[in-house]
PDB file of C-alpha atoms in Angstrom:
ATOM      1  CA  MET A   1     -22.025 -18.537 -67.951  1.00 81.00           C
ATOM      2  CA  GLU A   2     -20.875 -21.200 -70.053  1.00 84.00           C
ATOM      3  CA  LYS A   3     -24.927 -21.782 -71.542  1.00 90.00           C
ATOM      4  CA  THR A   4     -25.237 -18.134 -71.896  1.00 91.00           C
ATOM      5  CA  PHE A   5     -22.021 -17.786 -73.914  1.00 90.00           C
ATOM      6  CA  THR A   6     -22.891 -21.137 -75.505  1.00 91.00           C
ATOM      7  CA  GLN A   7     -26.402 -19.364 -76.582  1.00 91.00           C
ATOM      8  CA  LEU A   8     -24.259 -16.491 -78.062  1.00 88.00           C
ATOM      9  CA  VAL A   9     -22.148 -17.979 -80.265  1.00 90.00           C
ATOM     10  CA  LYS A  10     -25.223 -20.266 -81.730  1.00 92.00           C
ATOM     11  CA  ASP A  11     -26.744 -16.578 -82.236  1.00 91.00           C
ATOM     12  CA  GLN A  12     -26.303 -15.906 -85.719  1.00 88.00           C
ATOM     13  CA  SER A  13     -26.800 -11.834 -85.505  1.00 90.00           C
ATOM     14  CA  VAL A  14     -24.101 -11.630 -83.168  1.00 90.00           C
ATOM     15  CA  THR A  15     -20.383 -11.473 -83.827  1.00 89.00           C
ATOM     16  CA  VAL A  16     -18.553 -12.832 -80.585  1.00 92.00           C
ATOM     17  CA  GLN A  17     -16.006  -9.828 -79.830  1.00 92.00           C
ATOM     18  CA  GLY A  18     -13.338  -9.635 -77.383  1.00 93.00           C
ATOM     19  CA  SER A  19     -15.367  -7.675 -74.823  1.00 93.00           C
ATOM     20  CA  HIS A  20     -17.556 -11.266 -74.862  1.00 94.00           C
ATOM     21  CA  TRP A  21     -13.929 -13.522 -74.176  1.00 96.00           C
ATOM     22  CA  ALA A  22     -13.041 -10.933 -71.688  1.00 97.00           C
ATOM     23  CA  ALA A  23     -16.285 -11.250 -69.639  1.00 96.00           C
ATOM     24  CA  LEU A  24     -15.840 -14.854 -69.685  1.00 97.00           C
ATOM     25  CA  ILE A  25     -12.351 -15.139 -68.824  1.00 98.00           C
ATOM     26  CA  ASN A  26     -13.049 -12.191 -65.867  1.00 97.00           C
ATOM     27  CA  ALA A  27     -15.876 -14.379 -64.655  1.00 97.00           C
ATOM     28  CA  HIS A  28     -14.122 -17.711 -64.561  1.00 97.00           C
ATOM     29  CA  GLY A  29     -10.772 -16.068 -62.942  1.00 98.00           C
ATOM     30  CA  CYS A  30     -11.995 -13.036 -61.691  1.00 97.00           C
ATOM     31  CA  VAL A  31     -15.399 -13.819 -59.584  1.00 97.00           C
ATOM     32  CA  GLY A  32     -14.834 -17.848 -60.041  1.00 97.00           C
ATOM     33  CA  LYS A  33     -11.091 -17.430 -58.805  1.00 98.00           C
ATOM     34  CA  ASP A  34     -10.209 -20.401 -61.147  1.00 98.00           C
ATOM     35  CA  LEU A  35      -6.927 -19.018 -62.844  1.00 98.00           C
ATOM     36  CA  ASP A  36      -6.656 -22.605 -65.110  1.00 98.00           C
ATOM     37  CA  LYS A  37     -10.306 -22.064 -66.425  1.00 98.00           C
ATOM     38  CA  ALA A  38      -9.721 -18.734 -67.202  1.00 98.00           C
ATOM     39  CA  ILE A  39      -6.255 -19.555 -69.241  1.00 98.00           C
ATOM     40  CA  VAL A  40      -7.998 -22.537 -70.804  1.00 98.00           C
ATOM     41  CA  VAL A  41     -10.335 -19.908 -72.212  1.00 98.00           C
ATOM     42  CA  PHE A  42      -8.045 -17.805 -73.098  1.00 98.00           C
ATOM     43  CA  ASN A  43      -5.898 -20.205 -75.184  1.00 98.00           C
ATOM     44  CA  SER A  44      -9.081 -21.378 -77.037  1.00 97.00           C
ATOM     45  CA  ILE A  45      -9.946 -18.277 -78.289  1.00 97.00           C
ATOM     46  CA  LYS A  46      -7.604 -18.100 -81.576  1.00 94.00           C
ATOM     47  CA  LYS A  47      -8.785 -21.217 -82.740  1.00 95.00           C
ATOM     48  CA  HIS A  48     -12.860 -20.903 -81.689  1.00 95.00           C
ATOM     49  CA  PRO A  49     -14.827 -21.620 -84.366  1.00 93.00           C
ATOM     50  CA  SER A  50     -16.847 -18.269 -83.792  1.00 93.00           C
ATOM     51  CA  THR A  51     -13.435 -16.851 -84.480  1.00 92.00           C
ATOM     52  CA  LEU A  52     -12.441 -18.727 -87.245  1.00 92.00           C
ATOM     53  CA  ALA A  53     -15.955 -17.820 -88.965  1.00 90.00           C
ATOM     54  CA  SER A  54     -15.525 -14.041 -88.198  1.00 87.00           C
ATOM     55  CA  ARG A  55     -11.855 -13.952 -89.144  1.00 83.00           C
ATOM     56  CA  ALA A  56     -11.627 -11.432 -86.135  1.00 84.00           C
ATOM     57  CA  ARG A  57      -8.485 -10.567 -85.023  1.00 88.00           C
ATOM     58  CA  LEU A  58      -8.310 -12.070 -81.783  1.00 94.00           C
ATOM     59  CA  PRO A  59      -7.326 -12.222 -78.672  1.00 95.00           C
ATOM     60  CA  ASP A  60      -7.383  -8.403 -78.715  1.00 93.00           C
ATOM     61  CA  ALA A  61      -6.402  -5.649 -76.159  1.00 92.00           C
ATOM     62  CA  VAL A  62      -9.317  -5.883 -74.240  1.00 94.00           C
ATOM     63  CA  VAL A  63      -8.939  -9.789 -73.935  1.00 97.00           C
ATOM     64  CA  PHE A  64      -5.373  -9.696 -72.753  1.00 97.00           C
ATOM     65  CA  GLU A  65      -6.429  -6.965 -70.361  1.00 96.00           C
ATOM     66  CA  ALA A  66      -9.325  -9.805 -68.877  1.00 98.00           C
ATOM     67  CA  LEU A  67      -6.659 -12.164 -68.523  1.00 98.00           C
ATOM     68  CA  ILE A  68      -3.836  -9.870 -67.092  1.00 97.00           C
ATOM     69  CA  ASN A  69      -6.752  -8.509 -64.889  1.00 97.00           C
ATOM     70  CA  VAL A  70      -7.231 -12.131 -63.552  1.00 98.00           C
ATOM     71  CA  PHE A  71      -3.509 -12.640 -62.864  1.00 98.00           C
ATOM     72  CA  VAL A  72      -3.330  -9.577 -60.726  1.00 97.00           C
ATOM     73  CA  THR A  73      -6.450 -10.069 -59.290  1.00 97.00           C
ATOM     74  CA  LEU A  74      -5.058 -13.780 -58.125  1.00 97.00           C
ATOM     75  CA  ARG A  75      -1.660 -12.228 -57.288  1.00 96.00           C
ATOM     76  CA  ARG A  76       0.165 -14.706 -60.383  1.00 97.00           C
ATOM     77  CA  THR A  77       2.105 -11.572 -61.805  1.00 95.00           C
ATOM     78  CA  ASP A  78       4.611 -14.025 -62.419  1.00 96.00           C
ATOM     79  CA  LEU A  79       2.454 -15.769 -65.366  1.00 97.00           C
ATOM     80  CA  VAL A  80       2.319 -11.935 -66.985  1.00 96.00           C
ATOM     81  CA  PRO A  81       5.537 -11.978 -68.861  1.00 95.00           C
ATOM     82  CA  GLU A  82       4.842 -14.996 -71.028  1.00 97.00           C
ATOM     83  CA  TYR A  83       1.367 -13.285 -71.516  1.00 97.00           C
ATOM     84  CA  LEU A  84       3.218  -9.991 -72.518  1.00 95.00           C
ATOM     85  CA  GLU A  85       5.144 -11.690 -74.951  1.00 95.00           C
ATOM     86  CA  ARG A  86       2.338 -13.352 -76.500  1.00 96.00           C
ATOM     87  CA  LEU A  87       0.693  -9.688 -76.876  1.00 94.00           C
ATOM     88  CA  GLN A  88       3.807  -8.475 -78.619  1.00 91.00           C
ATOM     89  CA  GLN A  89       3.893 -11.313 -81.153  1.00 93.00           C
ATOM     90  CA  SER A  90       0.396 -10.854 -81.722  1.00 91.00           C
ATOM     91  CA  GLY A  91       0.686  -7.477 -82.846  1.00 89.00           C
ATOM     92  CA  VAL A  92      -1.377  -6.004 -79.958  1.00 89.00           C
ATOM     93  CA  HIS A  93      -1.070  -2.761 -78.838  1.00 85.00           C
ATOM     94  CA  VAL A  94      -0.844  -1.972 -74.645  1.00 89.00           C
ATOM     95  CA  THR A  95      -2.979  -0.013 -73.389  1.00 87.00           C
ATOM     96  CA  ALA A  96      -3.421   2.755 -70.743  1.00 87.00           C
ATOM     97  CA  TYR A  97      -5.334  -0.033 -68.968  1.00 89.00           C
ATOM     98  CA  ILE A  98      -3.245  -2.690 -69.316  1.00 93.00           C
ATOM     99  CA  ALA A  99       0.095  -0.664 -68.145  1.00 92.00           C
ATOM    100  CA  ASN A 100      -2.013   0.339 -65.205  1.00 91.00           C
ATOM    101  CA  LEU A 101      -3.193  -3.526 -64.373  1.00 94.00           C
ATOM    102  CA  LEU A 102       0.838  -3.920 -64.523  1.00 95.00           C
ATOM    103  CA  ILE A 103       1.710  -1.219 -62.327  1.00 93.00           C
ATOM    104  CA  ARG A 104      -1.052  -2.245 -59.570  1.00 94.00           C
ATOM    105  CA  GLY A 105       0.020  -6.394 -60.007  1.00 95.00           C
ATOM    106  CA  TYR A 106       3.742  -5.555 -59.747  1.00 95.00           C
ATOM    107  CA  ALA A 107       3.317  -2.990 -56.750  1.00 94.00           C
ATOM    108  CA  THR A 108       0.999  -5.076 -54.752  1.00 93.00           C
ATOM    109  CA  ALA A 109       3.482  -8.033 -55.307  1.00 94.00           C
ATOM    110  CA  GLY A 110       6.277  -5.339 -54.188  1.00 94.00           C
ATOM    111  CA  ASN A 111       8.045  -5.446 -56.926  1.00 94.00           C
ATOM    112  CA  ILE A 112       8.130  -1.682 -57.171  1.00 94.00           C
ATOM    113  CA  GLU A 113      10.729  -1.547 -59.386  1.00 94.00           C
ATOM    114  CA  ALA A 114       8.881  -3.418 -62.178  1.00 94.00           C
ATOM    115  CA  ALA A 115       5.910  -0.884 -61.439  1.00 93.00           C
ATOM    116  CA  ARG A 116       7.766   2.401 -61.456  1.00 93.00           C
ATOM    117  CA  LYS A 117       9.295   1.049 -65.221  1.00 94.00           C
ATOM    118  CA  VAL A 118       5.907   0.613 -66.244  1.00 92.00           C
ATOM    119  CA  PHE A 119       4.634   3.923 -65.298  1.00 91.00           C
ATOM    120  CA  GLU A 120       7.932   5.246 -66.666  1.00 90.00           C
ATOM    121  CA  SER A 121       7.093   4.024 -69.891  1.00 88.00           C
ATOM    122  CA  LEU A 122       3.736   5.639 -70.634  1.00 84.00           C
ATOM    123  CA  ALA A 123       3.761   9.042 -72.335  1.00 78.00           C
ATOM    124  CA  ASP A 124       1.794  12.298 -71.220  1.00 74.00           C
ATOM    125  CA  PRO A 125      -0.942  12.247 -74.187  1.00 69.00           C
ATOM    126  CA  PRO A 126      -0.568  15.590 -76.513  1.00 67.00           C
ATOM    127  CA  VAL A 127      -2.569  18.573 -75.815  1.00 67.00           C
ATOM    128  CA  GLY A 128      -6.397  18.575 -76.437  1.00 64.00           C
ATOM    129  CA  ILE A 129      -6.420  14.708 -76.836  1.00 61.00           C
ATOM    130  CA  ALA A 130      -7.462  12.179 -74.260  1.00 61.00           C
ATOM    131  CA  ALA A 131      -4.967   9.264 -74.588  1.00 58.00           C
ATOM    132  CA  PRO A 132      -4.895   8.094 -78.101  1.00 55.00           C
ATOM    133  CA  HIS A 133      -4.840   4.380 -79.226  1.00 59.00           C
ATOM    134  CA  ASN A 134      -6.236   3.182 -75.547  1.00 59.00           C
ATOM    135  CA  HIS A 135      -9.432   1.590 -76.997  1.00 59.00           C
ATOM    136  CA  ALA A 136      -9.512  -1.361 -78.764  1.00 60.00           C
ATOM    137  CA  PRO A 137     -11.498  -1.141 -82.160  1.00 57.00           C
ATOM    138  CA  HIS A 138     -14.920  -1.878 -82.043  1.00 55.00           C
ATOM    139  CA  ASP A 139     -14.949  -4.247 -85.042  1.00 57.00           C
ATOM    140  CA  SER A 140     -12.469  -7.043 -84.201  1.00 54.00           C
ATOM    141  CA  SER A 141     -12.438  -8.327 -87.738  1.00 55.00           C
ATOM    142  CA  VAL A 142     -10.558  -5.049 -88.669  1.00 56.00           C
ATOM    143  CA  PRO A 143      -6.734  -4.819 -88.087  1.00 57.00           C
ATOM    144  CA  PRO A 144      -5.355  -2.299 -86.150  1.00 57.00           C
ATOM    145  CA  ARG A 145      -4.298   0.905 -87.782  1.00 63.00           C
ATOM    146  CA  ILE A 146      -1.495   1.196 -84.870  1.00 66.00           C
ATOM    147  CA  SER A 147       1.849  -0.534 -84.589  1.00 60.00           C
ATOM    148  CA  PRO A 148       2.055  -2.257 -81.358  1.00 59.00           C
ATOM    149  CA  ASN A 149       5.389  -0.388 -80.883  1.00 60.00           C
ATOM    150  CA  GLU A 150       3.715   2.927 -80.423  1.00 62.00           C
ATOM    151  CA  LEU A 151       3.849   4.921 -77.189  1.00 58.00           C
ATOM    152  CA  VAL A 152       1.543   4.102 -74.491  1.00 61.00           C
ATOM    153  CA  TYR A 153      -0.135   6.792 -73.563  1.00 56.00           C
ATOM    154  CA  ARG A 154      -1.250   8.023 -69.427  1.00 64.00           C
ATOM    155  CA  GLU A 155      -4.924   8.492 -69.243  1.00 63.00           C
ATOM    156  CA  VAL A 156      -5.866  11.546 -67.848  1.00 54.00           C
ATOM    157  CA  SER A 157      -6.199  10.349 -64.320  1.00 55.00           C
ATOM    158  CA  SER A 158      -2.424   9.201 -64.500  1.00 47.00           C
ATOM    159  CA  VAL A 159      -1.057  12.014 -66.029  1.00 42.00           C
ATOM    160  CA  ARG A 160      -2.475  14.107 -63.081  1.00 44.00           C
ATOM    161  CA  VAL A 161      -0.831  11.489 -60.737  1.00 47.00           C
ATOM    162  CA  ASN A 162       2.527  11.981 -62.592  1.00 48.00           C
ATOM    163  CA  GLN A 163       2.171  15.694 -62.063  1.00 45.00           C
ATOM    164  CA  LEU A 164       1.476  15.874 -58.312  1.00 45.00           C
ATOM    165  CA  THR A 165       4.264  13.444 -58.146  1.00 51.00           C
ATOM    166  CA  HIS A 166       6.530  15.854 -60.229  1.00 50.00           C
ATOM    167  CA  ALA A 167       5.371  19.139 -58.830  1.00 48.00           C
ATOM    168  CA  ASN A 168       7.852  20.070 -56.372  1.00 49.00           C
ATOM    169  CA  GLU A 169      10.968  18.793 -58.453  1.00 51.00           C
ATOM    170  CA  LEU A 170      13.467  21.292 -59.609  1.00 46.00           C
ATOM    171  CA  PRO A 171      14.293  21.655 -63.619  1.00 45.00           C
TER     172      PRO A 171
END
């Protein structure tokens, strides 16, 4: 995988994006079960020559999502707060995908209160709109147009779960 990533970086026709970094982090962390290597890769992104050359705003939401997925997969939710702080400091907006990983990770670790807190912080999307702001821009060199403080909207499946959960409650 390192050889492939090196070839990708050397290819002048390719701009290394968050999805490339996310794949590498996922491969090391979730597949290879190497937490330390996944974190090293994550920490290298900001100063990597490909990032500096492209002036991309990395790590983006997709990269943070990959690292949080590693933490959840390896049952290391104790590491999440530090990286959520870094996410917020970097101006990256939390997506429903990140929120869903947090919910799963906290619940798996037995921290139901933290999982519920994340779930309850999500908003139902406006009628007719499928969860705005949940996807990173395709061009990571373009600054995101959304504040990291904007609402995080549930994905449609989460909205349905919420409706079913509260269906028997009285107003």
